[in-house]
PDB file of C-alpha atoms in Angstrom:
ATOM      1  CA  MET A  30      38.484  37.844   6.500  1.00  0.00           C
ATOM      2  CA  LEU A  31      39.489  35.195   4.024  1.00  0.00           C
ATOM      3  CA  ARG A  32      39.462  32.522   6.805  1.00  0.00           C
ATOM      4  CA  THR A  33      35.967  33.811   7.853  1.00  0.00           C
ATOM      5  CA  LEU A  34      34.783  33.362   4.370  1.00  0.00           C
ATOM      6  CA  ALA A  35      36.244  29.705   4.021  1.00  0.00           C
ATOM      7  CA  PHE A  36      34.718  28.867   7.372  1.00  0.00           C
ATOM      8  CA  LEU A  37      31.207  29.986   6.522  1.00  0.00           C
ATOM      9  CA  THR A  38      31.432  28.183   3.196  1.00  0.00           C
ATOM     10  CA  ALA A  39      32.575  24.964   4.724  1.00  0.00           C
ATOM     11  CA  ALA A  40      29.822  25.342   7.166  1.00  0.00           C
ATOM     12  CA  ILE A  41      27.063  25.970   4.484  1.00  0.00           C
ATOM     13  CA  ALA A  42      28.292  23.037   2.578  1.00  0.00           C
ATOM     14  CA  SER A  43      28.212  20.896   5.670  1.00  0.00           C
ATOM     15  CA  THR A  44      24.510  21.962   6.421  1.00  0.00           C
ATOM     16  CA  ALA A  45      23.633  21.258   2.748  1.00  0.00           C
ATOM     17  CA  GLY A  46      24.962  17.802   2.888  1.00  0.00           C
ATOM     18  CA  PHE A  47      23.320  16.874   5.947  1.00  0.00           C
ATOM     19  CA  ALA A  48      20.092  16.178   4.361  1.00  0.00           C
ATOM     20  CA  ALA A  49      19.959  12.297   3.855  1.00  0.00           C
ATOM     21  CA  PRO A  50      19.090  11.278   0.316  1.00  0.00           C
ATOM     22  CA  ALA A  51      15.752   8.992  -0.475  1.00  0.00           C
ATOM     23  CA  ARG A  52      16.520   5.685   0.557  1.00  0.00           C
ATOM     24  CA  PHE A  53      15.041   2.271   1.479  1.00  0.00           C
ATOM     25  CA  VAL A  54      15.738   1.018   5.164  1.00  0.00           C
ATOM     26  CA  GLU A  55      15.294  -2.163   6.695  1.00  0.00           C
ATOM     27  CA  ARG A  56      13.163  -2.571   9.835  1.00  0.00           C
ATOM     28  CA  SER A  57      11.629  -5.292  11.944  1.00  0.00           C
ATOM     29  CA  VAL A  58       8.438  -5.591  14.143  1.00  0.00           C
ATOM     30  CA  ASP A  59       7.501  -8.261  16.628  1.00  0.00           C
ATOM     31  CA  VAL A  60       3.861  -9.566  16.499  1.00  0.00           C
ATOM     32  CA  HIS A  61       2.309 -12.350  18.533  1.00  0.00           C
ATOM     33  CA  GLY A  62       5.862 -13.522  19.278  1.00  0.00           C
ATOM     34  CA  LYS A  63       7.231 -13.670  15.992  1.00  0.00           C
ATOM     35  CA  THR A  64       9.723 -11.054  14.333  1.00  0.00           C
ATOM     36  CA  TYR A  65       8.919  -9.904  10.748  1.00  0.00           C
ATOM     37  CA  ARG A  66      11.317  -7.909   8.573  1.00  0.00           C
ATOM     38  CA  TYR A  67      10.090  -5.139   6.195  1.00  0.00           C
ATOM     39  CA  GLN A  68      11.541  -2.370   4.125  1.00  0.00           C
ATOM     40  CA  VAL A  69      10.591   1.354   4.285  1.00  0.00           C
ATOM     41  CA  PHE A  70      11.107   4.024   1.669  1.00  0.00           C
ATOM     42  CA  VAL A  71      12.395   7.233   3.256  1.00  0.00           C
ATOM     43  CA  PRO A  72      12.203  10.355   1.124  1.00  0.00           C
ATOM     44  CA  ALA A  73      14.925  12.764   0.721  1.00  0.00           C
ATOM     45  CA  ASP A  74      15.102  15.643   3.232  1.00  0.00           C
ATOM     46  CA  ILE A  75      11.899  14.251   5.021  1.00  0.00           C
ATOM     47  CA  LYS A  76       9.461  16.800   6.190  1.00  0.00           C
ATOM     48  CA  GLN A  77       7.852  16.813   9.529  1.00  0.00           C
ATOM     49  CA  HIS A  78       4.821  14.693   9.764  1.00  0.00           C
ATOM     50  CA  PRO A  79       5.098  13.121   6.213  1.00  0.00           C
ATOM     51  CA  ALA A  80       2.231  11.096   4.523  1.00  0.00           C
ATOM     52  CA  VAL A  81       2.494   7.320   4.861  1.00  0.00           C
ATOM     53  CA  VAL A  82       1.700   4.711   2.261  1.00  0.00           C
ATOM     54  CA  LEU A  83       1.303   1.042   3.112  1.00  0.00           C
ATOM     55  CA  PHE A  84       1.840  -1.244   0.109  1.00  0.00           C
ATOM     56  CA  LEU A  85       1.006  -4.981   0.036  1.00  0.00           C
ATOM     57  CA  HIS A  86       2.584  -7.211  -2.403  1.00  0.00           C
ATOM     58  CA  GLY A  87       1.369 -10.199  -4.488  1.00  0.00           C
ATOM     59  CA  SER A  88       1.596 -13.917  -3.841  1.00  0.00           C
ATOM     60  CA  GLY A  89       4.967 -14.406  -5.790  1.00  0.00           C
ATOM     61  CA  GLU A  90       6.711 -12.262  -3.487  1.00  0.00           C
ATOM     62  CA  ARG A  91       6.095 -13.961  -0.156  1.00  0.00           C
ATOM     63  CA  GLY A  92       8.905 -15.166   1.906  1.00  0.00           C
ATOM     64  CA  ASP A  93      11.291 -13.959   4.823  1.00  0.00           C
ATOM     65  CA  ASP A  94      14.183 -12.623   2.943  1.00  0.00           C
ATOM     66  CA  ASN A  95      13.044  -8.997   3.073  1.00  0.00           C
ATOM     67  CA  GLN A  96      13.741  -8.629  -0.587  1.00  0.00           C
ATOM     68  CA  LYS A  97      11.172 -10.383  -2.774  1.00  0.00           C
ATOM     69  CA  GLN A  98       8.593  -7.697  -2.044  1.00  0.00           C
ATOM     70  CA  MET A  99      10.670  -5.117  -3.580  1.00  0.00           C
ATOM     71  CA  SER A 100      10.454  -6.802  -7.171  1.00  0.00           C
ATOM     72  CA  GLN A 101       6.891  -5.986  -8.426  1.00  0.00           C
ATOM     73  CA  GLY A 102       4.589  -3.167  -8.112  1.00  0.00           C
ATOM     74  CA  LEU A 103       5.295   0.162  -6.110  1.00  0.00           C
ATOM     75  CA  PRO A 104       8.976  -0.605  -4.993  1.00  0.00           C
ATOM     76  CA  PRO A 105      10.334  -0.857  -8.506  1.00  0.00           C
ATOM     77  CA  TRP A 106       8.336   2.253  -9.290  1.00  0.00           C
ATOM     78  CA  LEU A 107       9.806   4.125  -6.537  1.00  0.00           C
ATOM     79  CA  LYS A 108      13.321   3.156  -7.597  1.00  0.00           C
ATOM     80  CA  GLN A 109      12.608   5.197 -10.542  1.00  0.00           C
ATOM     81  CA  HIS A 110      10.958   8.091  -8.769  1.00  0.00           C
ATOM     82  CA  MET A 111      13.089   8.744  -5.731  1.00  0.00           C
ATOM     83  CA  ASP A 112      11.660  12.255  -5.592  1.00  0.00           C
ATOM     84  CA  PHE A 113       8.364  10.611  -4.254  1.00  0.00           C
ATOM     85  CA  PRO A 114       7.321  12.807  -1.080  1.00  0.00           C
ATOM     86  CA  ALA A 115       5.802  10.157   1.255  1.00  0.00           C
ATOM     87  CA  VAL A 116       7.158   7.309   3.327  1.00  0.00           C
ATOM     88  CA  VAL A 117       6.188   4.090   2.101  1.00  0.00           C
ATOM     89  CA  VAL A 118       6.039   0.862   4.344  1.00  0.00           C
ATOM     90  CA  ILE A 119       6.625  -2.429   2.405  1.00  0.00           C
ATOM     91  CA  PRO A 120       6.098  -5.577   4.765  1.00  0.00           C
ATOM     92  CA  GLN A 121       6.476  -9.153   3.519  1.00  0.00           C
ATOM     93  CA  ALA A 122       3.894 -11.831   4.022  1.00  0.00           C
ATOM     94  CA  PRO A 123       5.354 -15.323   5.005  1.00  0.00           C
ATOM     95  CA  ASP A 124       5.328 -18.209   2.567  1.00  0.00           C
ATOM     96  CA  ASP A 125       2.041 -20.075   2.202  1.00  0.00           C
ATOM     97  CA  THR A 126      -0.048 -17.208   3.885  1.00  0.00           C
ATOM     98  CA  GLU A 127      -2.233 -14.602   2.779  1.00  0.00           C
ATOM     99  CA  TRP A 128      -2.862 -10.991   3.357  1.00  0.00           C
ATOM    100  CA  THR A 129      -6.338 -11.566   4.449  1.00  0.00           C
ATOM    101  CA  ASP A 130      -5.042 -13.966   7.292  1.00  0.00           C
ATOM    102  CA  PRO A 131      -5.482 -12.242  10.650  1.00  0.00           C
ATOM    103  CA  ALA A 132      -1.762 -12.785  11.672  1.00  0.00           C
ATOM    104  CA  ASP A 133      -0.531 -11.046   8.247  1.00  0.00           C
ATOM    105  CA  ALA A 134      -2.845  -8.330   8.771  1.00  0.00           C
ATOM    106  CA  ASP A 135      -1.942  -7.663  12.184  1.00  0.00           C
ATOM    107  CA  MET A 136       1.663  -7.552  10.981  1.00  0.00           C
ATOM    108  CA  ALA A 137       1.171  -5.266   8.195  1.00  0.00           C
ATOM    109  CA  MET A 138      -0.643  -2.871  10.459  1.00  0.00           C
ATOM    110  CA  ALA A 139       1.994  -3.077  13.185  1.00  0.00           C
ATOM    111  CA  ALA A 140       4.767  -2.307  10.554  1.00  0.00           C
ATOM    112  CA  LEU A 141       2.542   0.782   9.571  1.00  0.00           C
ATOM    113  CA  GLU A 142       2.114   1.994  13.248  1.00  0.00           C
ATOM    114  CA  LYS A 143       5.990   1.371  13.956  1.00  0.00           C
ATOM    115  CA  SER A 144       6.737   3.466  10.772  1.00  0.00           C
ATOM    116  CA  VAL A 145       4.425   6.363  11.725  1.00  0.00           C
ATOM    117  CA  LYS A 146       5.986   6.692  15.172  1.00  0.00           C
ATOM    118  CA  GLU A 147       9.499   6.481  13.820  1.00  0.00           C
ATOM    119  CA  PHE A 148       9.165   8.991  11.257  1.00  0.00           C
ATOM    120  CA  HIS A 149       6.583  11.017  12.944  1.00  0.00           C
ATOM    121  CA  GLY A 150       3.758  10.469  10.248  1.00  0.00           C
ATOM    122  CA  ASP A 151       0.603  12.270   9.852  1.00  0.00           C
ATOM    123  CA  ARG A 152      -2.172   9.998  11.049  1.00  0.00           C
ATOM    124  CA  LYS A 153      -4.555  12.128   8.800  1.00  0.00           C
ATOM    125  CA  ARG A 154      -2.575  11.172   5.700  1.00  0.00           C
ATOM    126  CA  LEU A 155      -2.229   7.391   5.872  1.00  0.00           C
ATOM    127  CA  TYR A 156      -2.746   5.768   2.696  1.00  0.00           C
ATOM    128  CA  LEU A 157      -3.379   1.958   1.376  1.00  0.00           C
ATOM    129  CA  THR A 158      -2.442   0.179  -1.760  1.00  0.00           C
ATOM    130  CA  GLY A 159      -1.771  -3.344  -3.021  1.00  0.00           C
ATOM    131  CA  LEU A 160      -1.850  -5.702  -5.910  1.00  0.00           C
ATOM    132  CA  SER A 161      -3.300  -9.110  -6.571  1.00  0.00           C
ATOM    133  CA  MET A 162      -3.022 -10.906  -3.093  1.00  0.00           C
ATOM    134  CA  GLY A 163      -2.128  -7.568  -1.694  1.00  0.00           C
ATOM    135  CA  GLY A 164      -5.383  -6.139  -3.438  1.00  0.00           C
ATOM    136  CA  TYR A 165      -7.250  -8.586  -1.465  1.00  0.00           C
ATOM    137  CA  GLY A 166      -5.329  -7.754   1.736  1.00  0.00           C
ATOM    138  CA  SER A 167      -6.144  -3.938   0.879  1.00  0.00           C
ATOM    139  CA  TRP A 168      -9.820  -4.574   1.042  1.00  0.00           C
ATOM    140  CA  GLN A 169      -9.343  -6.507   4.217  1.00  0.00           C
ATOM    141  CA  LEU A 170      -7.510  -4.065   5.980  1.00  0.00           C
ATOM    142  CA  ALA A 171     -10.143  -1.291   4.864  1.00  0.00           C
ATOM    143  CA  VAL A 172     -13.057  -3.477   6.359  1.00  0.00           C
ATOM    144  CA  ASP A 173     -11.057  -4.229   9.510  1.00  0.00           C
ATOM    145  CA  HIS A 174      -9.673  -0.705  10.043  1.00  0.00           C
ATOM    146  CA  PRO A 175     -12.490   1.825   8.983  1.00  0.00           C
ATOM    147  CA  GLY A 176     -11.460   5.564   9.292  1.00  0.00           C
ATOM    148  CA  THR A 177      -7.661   4.760   9.406  1.00  0.00           C
ATOM    149  CA  PHE A 178      -6.751   5.375   5.824  1.00  0.00           C
ATOM    150  CA  ALA A 179      -7.514   8.629   3.909  1.00  0.00           C
ATOM    151  CA  ALA A 180      -7.815   6.968   0.500  1.00  0.00           C
ATOM    152  CA  ALA A 181      -6.682   3.648  -1.277  1.00  0.00           C
ATOM    153  CA  ALA A 182      -5.515   2.294  -4.583  1.00  0.00           C
ATOM    154  CA  ILE A 183      -6.509  -1.217  -5.093  1.00  0.00           C
ATOM    155  CA  ILE A 184      -4.897  -3.112  -7.987  1.00  0.00           C
ATOM    156  CA  CYS A 185      -6.152  -6.550  -9.651  1.00  0.00           C
ATOM    157  CA  GLY A 186      -7.366  -7.494  -6.280  1.00  0.00           C
ATOM    158  CA  GLY A 187     -10.748  -8.961  -5.146  1.00  0.00           C
ATOM    159  CA  VAL A 188     -13.208  -9.764  -2.475  1.00  0.00           C
ATOM    160  CA  GLY A 189     -14.625 -13.408  -3.204  1.00  0.00           C
ATOM    161  CA  ALA A 190     -12.815 -16.665  -3.066  1.00  0.00           C
ATOM    162  CA  LEU A 191     -10.770 -17.753  -6.004  1.00  0.00           C
ATOM    163  CA  SER A 192     -10.734 -21.555  -5.054  1.00  0.00           C
ATOM    164  CA  ASP A 193     -11.321 -23.762  -2.193  1.00  0.00           C
ATOM    165  CA  GLU A 194      -7.533 -24.155  -1.781  1.00  0.00           C
ATOM    166  CA  ARG A 195      -6.911 -20.730  -0.404  1.00  0.00           C
ATOM    167  CA  ALA A 196      -7.894 -18.588   2.283  1.00  0.00           C
ATOM    168  CA  LEU A 197      -7.675 -15.711  -0.101  1.00  0.00           C
ATOM    169  CA  TYR A 198     -10.935 -13.991   0.332  1.00  0.00           C
ATOM    170  CA  VAL A 199     -12.275 -11.014   2.521  1.00  0.00           C
ATOM    171  CA  HIS A 200     -12.835 -12.618   5.875  1.00  0.00           C
ATOM    172  CA  GLY A 201     -16.076 -11.752   8.012  1.00  0.00           C
ATOM    173  CA  VAL A 202     -18.595 -11.767   5.511  1.00  0.00           C
ATOM    174  CA  PRO A 203     -21.855 -13.264   7.107  1.00  0.00           C
ATOM    175  CA  LYS A 204     -23.201 -16.264   5.660  1.00  0.00           C
ATOM    176  CA  GLY A 205     -25.667 -15.484   2.901  1.00  0.00           C
ATOM    177  CA  GLU A 206     -24.604 -11.983   2.350  1.00  0.00           C
ATOM    178  CA  ASP A 207     -23.222 -10.598  -0.728  1.00  0.00           C
ATOM    179  CA  PRO A 208     -19.597 -10.104  -0.065  1.00  0.00           C
ATOM    180  CA  PHE A 209     -19.200  -7.088  -2.312  1.00  0.00           C
ATOM    181  CA  THR A 210     -22.255  -5.183  -0.971  1.00  0.00           C
ATOM    182  CA  TRP A 211     -21.010  -6.042   2.528  1.00  0.00           C
ATOM    183  CA  VAL A 212     -17.496  -4.843   1.893  1.00  0.00           C
ATOM    184  CA  ALA A 213     -18.895  -1.483   0.425  1.00  0.00           C
ATOM    185  CA  GLU A 214     -20.982  -0.973   3.657  1.00  0.00           C
ATOM    186  CA  LYS A 215     -18.038  -1.762   5.952  1.00  0.00           C
ATOM    187  CA  ILE A 216     -15.295   0.499   4.401  1.00  0.00           C
ATOM    188  CA  GLY A 217     -17.653   3.567   4.898  1.00  0.00           C
ATOM    189  CA  LYS A 218     -16.330   6.772   3.242  1.00  0.00           C
ATOM    190  CA  LEU A 219     -12.991   5.502   2.200  1.00  0.00           C
ATOM    191  CA  PRO A 220     -12.202   6.771  -1.330  1.00  0.00           C
ATOM    192  CA  VAL A 221     -10.941   4.137  -3.638  1.00  0.00           C
ATOM    193  CA  TRP A 222      -9.314   4.121  -7.008  1.00  0.00           C
ATOM    194  CA  ILE A 223      -9.621   0.415  -8.414  1.00  0.00           C
ATOM    195  CA  PHE A 224      -7.579  -0.749 -11.159  1.00  0.00           C
ATOM    196  CA  HIS A 225      -7.721  -4.218 -13.175  1.00  0.00           C
ATOM    197  CA  GLY A 226      -6.635  -5.597 -16.412  1.00  0.00           C
ATOM    198  CA  GLY A 227      -9.553  -6.414 -18.809  1.00  0.00           C
ATOM    199  CA  ASP A 228      -8.041  -9.802 -19.754  1.00  0.00           C
ATOM    200  CA  ASP A 229      -6.906 -10.867 -16.269  1.00  0.00           C
ATOM    201  CA  ASN A 230      -6.782 -14.726 -16.133  1.00  0.00           C
ATOM    202  CA  VAL A 231      -5.620 -14.958 -12.543  1.00  0.00           C
ATOM    203  CA  VAL A 232      -7.954 -12.757 -10.527  1.00  0.00           C
ATOM    204  CA  PRO A 233     -11.150 -12.260 -12.667  1.00  0.00           C
ATOM    205  CA  THR A 234     -11.841  -8.772 -13.692  1.00  0.00           C
ATOM    206  CA  GLU A 235     -15.375  -9.208 -12.689  1.00  0.00           C
ATOM    207  CA  GLN A 236     -14.051  -9.067  -8.977  1.00  0.00           C
ATOM    208  CA  SER A 237     -13.244  -5.385  -9.256  1.00  0.00           C
ATOM    209  CA  ARG A 238     -16.180  -4.629 -11.465  1.00  0.00           C
ATOM    210  CA  LYS A 239     -18.446  -5.927  -9.020  1.00  0.00           C
ATOM    211  CA  MET A 240     -16.846  -4.093  -6.219  1.00  0.00           C
ATOM    212  CA  ASN A 241     -16.984  -0.832  -8.358  1.00  0.00           C
ATOM    213  CA  ALA A 242     -20.523  -1.476  -8.825  1.00  0.00           C
ATOM    214  CA  ALA A 243     -21.190  -1.737  -5.055  1.00  0.00           C
ATOM    215  CA  LEU A 244     -19.425   1.307  -4.098  1.00  0.00           C
ATOM    216  CA  VAL A 245     -21.228   3.458  -6.936  1.00  0.00           C
ATOM    217  CA  LYS A 246     -24.435   2.213  -5.589  1.00  0.00           C
ATOM    218  CA  ARG A 247     -23.684   3.290  -2.271  1.00  0.00           C
ATOM    219  CA  GLY A 248     -22.808   6.698  -3.591  1.00  0.00           C
ATOM    220  CA  ALA A 249     -19.311   6.111  -2.458  1.00  0.00           C
ATOM    221  CA  GLU A 250     -16.082   8.040  -3.940  1.00  0.00           C
ATOM    222  CA  VAL A 251     -14.653   5.567  -6.305  1.00  0.00           C
ATOM    223  CA  LYS A 252     -12.655   5.589  -9.484  1.00  0.00           C
ATOM    224  CA  TYR A 253     -12.483   2.573 -11.764  1.00  0.00           C
ATOM    225  CA  SER A 254      -9.703   2.134 -14.365  1.00  0.00           C
ATOM    226  CA  GLU A 255      -9.819  -1.042 -16.578  1.00  0.00           C
ATOM    227  CA  PHE A 256      -6.926  -1.685 -19.155  1.00  0.00           C
ATOM    228  CA  PRO A 257      -8.160  -3.585 -22.140  1.00  0.00           C
ATOM    229  CA  GLY A 258      -6.197  -6.330 -23.132  1.00  0.00           C
ATOM    230  CA  VAL A 259      -4.061  -6.434 -20.108  1.00  0.00           C
ATOM    231  CA  ASN A 260      -3.653  -9.762 -18.141  1.00  0.00           C
ATOM    232  CA  HIS A 261      -2.758  -9.841 -14.333  1.00  0.00           C
ATOM    233  CA  GLY A 262       0.120  -7.481 -14.507  1.00  0.00           C
ATOM    234  CA  SER A 263      -1.996  -4.443 -14.395  1.00  0.00           C
ATOM    235  CA  TRP A 264       0.135  -3.013 -11.639  1.00  0.00           C
ATOM    236  CA  GLU A 265       2.749  -1.366 -14.016  1.00  0.00           C
ATOM    237  CA  LYS A 266       0.045   0.817 -15.923  1.00  0.00           C
ATOM    238  CA  ALA A 267      -1.715   1.380 -12.564  1.00  0.00           C
ATOM    239  CA  TYR A 268       1.298   3.019 -10.937  1.00  0.00           C
ATOM    240  CA  ALA A 269       2.107   4.845 -13.751  1.00  0.00           C
ATOM    241  CA  THR A 270      -1.115   6.599 -14.126  1.00  0.00           C
ATOM    242  CA  PRO A 271      -0.311  10.356 -14.092  1.00  0.00           C
ATOM    243  CA  ASP A 272      -3.083  11.370 -11.730  1.00  0.00           C
ATOM    244  CA  LEU A 273      -2.897   8.707  -9.193  1.00  0.00           C
ATOM    245  CA  TRP A 274      -0.669  10.138  -6.409  1.00  0.00           C
ATOM    246  CA  ALA A 275      -2.141  13.740  -6.925  1.00  0.00           C
ATOM    247  CA  TRP A 276      -5.627  11.929  -6.497  1.00  0.00           C
ATOM    248  CA  MET A 277      -4.480   9.918  -3.465  1.00  0.00           C
ATOM    249  CA  PHE A 278      -2.713  12.710  -1.389  1.00  0.00           C
ATOM    250  CA  SER A 279      -5.694  15.360  -2.192  1.00  0.00           C
ATOM    251  CA  HIS A 280      -7.675  13.185   0.568  1.00  0.00           C
ATOM    252  CA  THR A 281      -7.050  13.603   4.155  1.00  0.00           C
ATOM    253  CA  ARG A 282      -8.939  11.980   7.168  1.00  0.00           C
TER     254      ARG A 282
END
């Protein structure tokens, strides 16, 4: 009897310990003949068909070390919230490229697709978020892949060009058309929560104000949060917004 109890106790302990803890794993994907590495946050005791979030980093995190993109925005927040219930895909754009470049956009979507297949993600619960350059990239992906994402949170990003020296703007806008109106039309019914610092001197706050106004004019589902006195690093306040994830995950495609 005692042996049986001991065996059952050991079996239960073994089964309980089988569930892997929340963790970050490294992966790679081949796109257009080039291999790109990326990170994935995997929840503890991952459920069948989890929600999947795609995160696009800013300009300062570009490279090929598969580490810099973990230093700002959502990844540090995740490290403090390891009970997050969704898979998060965290690609890295190469140096001197933009998320709005077709090659980088294709790579981000390929990393998302590979992660959805590997972790059996729910295609009705795919979500998009990005900051700064990644905010621009988020608008680009929303335009290029309408109907793919259930909701988006876009932080200190924009649509129009910041300078003549970078290709950081939403591509595809027909000549002579207002880019904000055009993007609002192209993203369709995608619910968006826009965040921006009120004193941003890198990406002008007006970029998000105009995008919000264009979506409001179309009657789209949009929320807009502007942080007074905050410069470019508005992502810390954005990802700490208490209702953000409840709002995001309340939407399904």
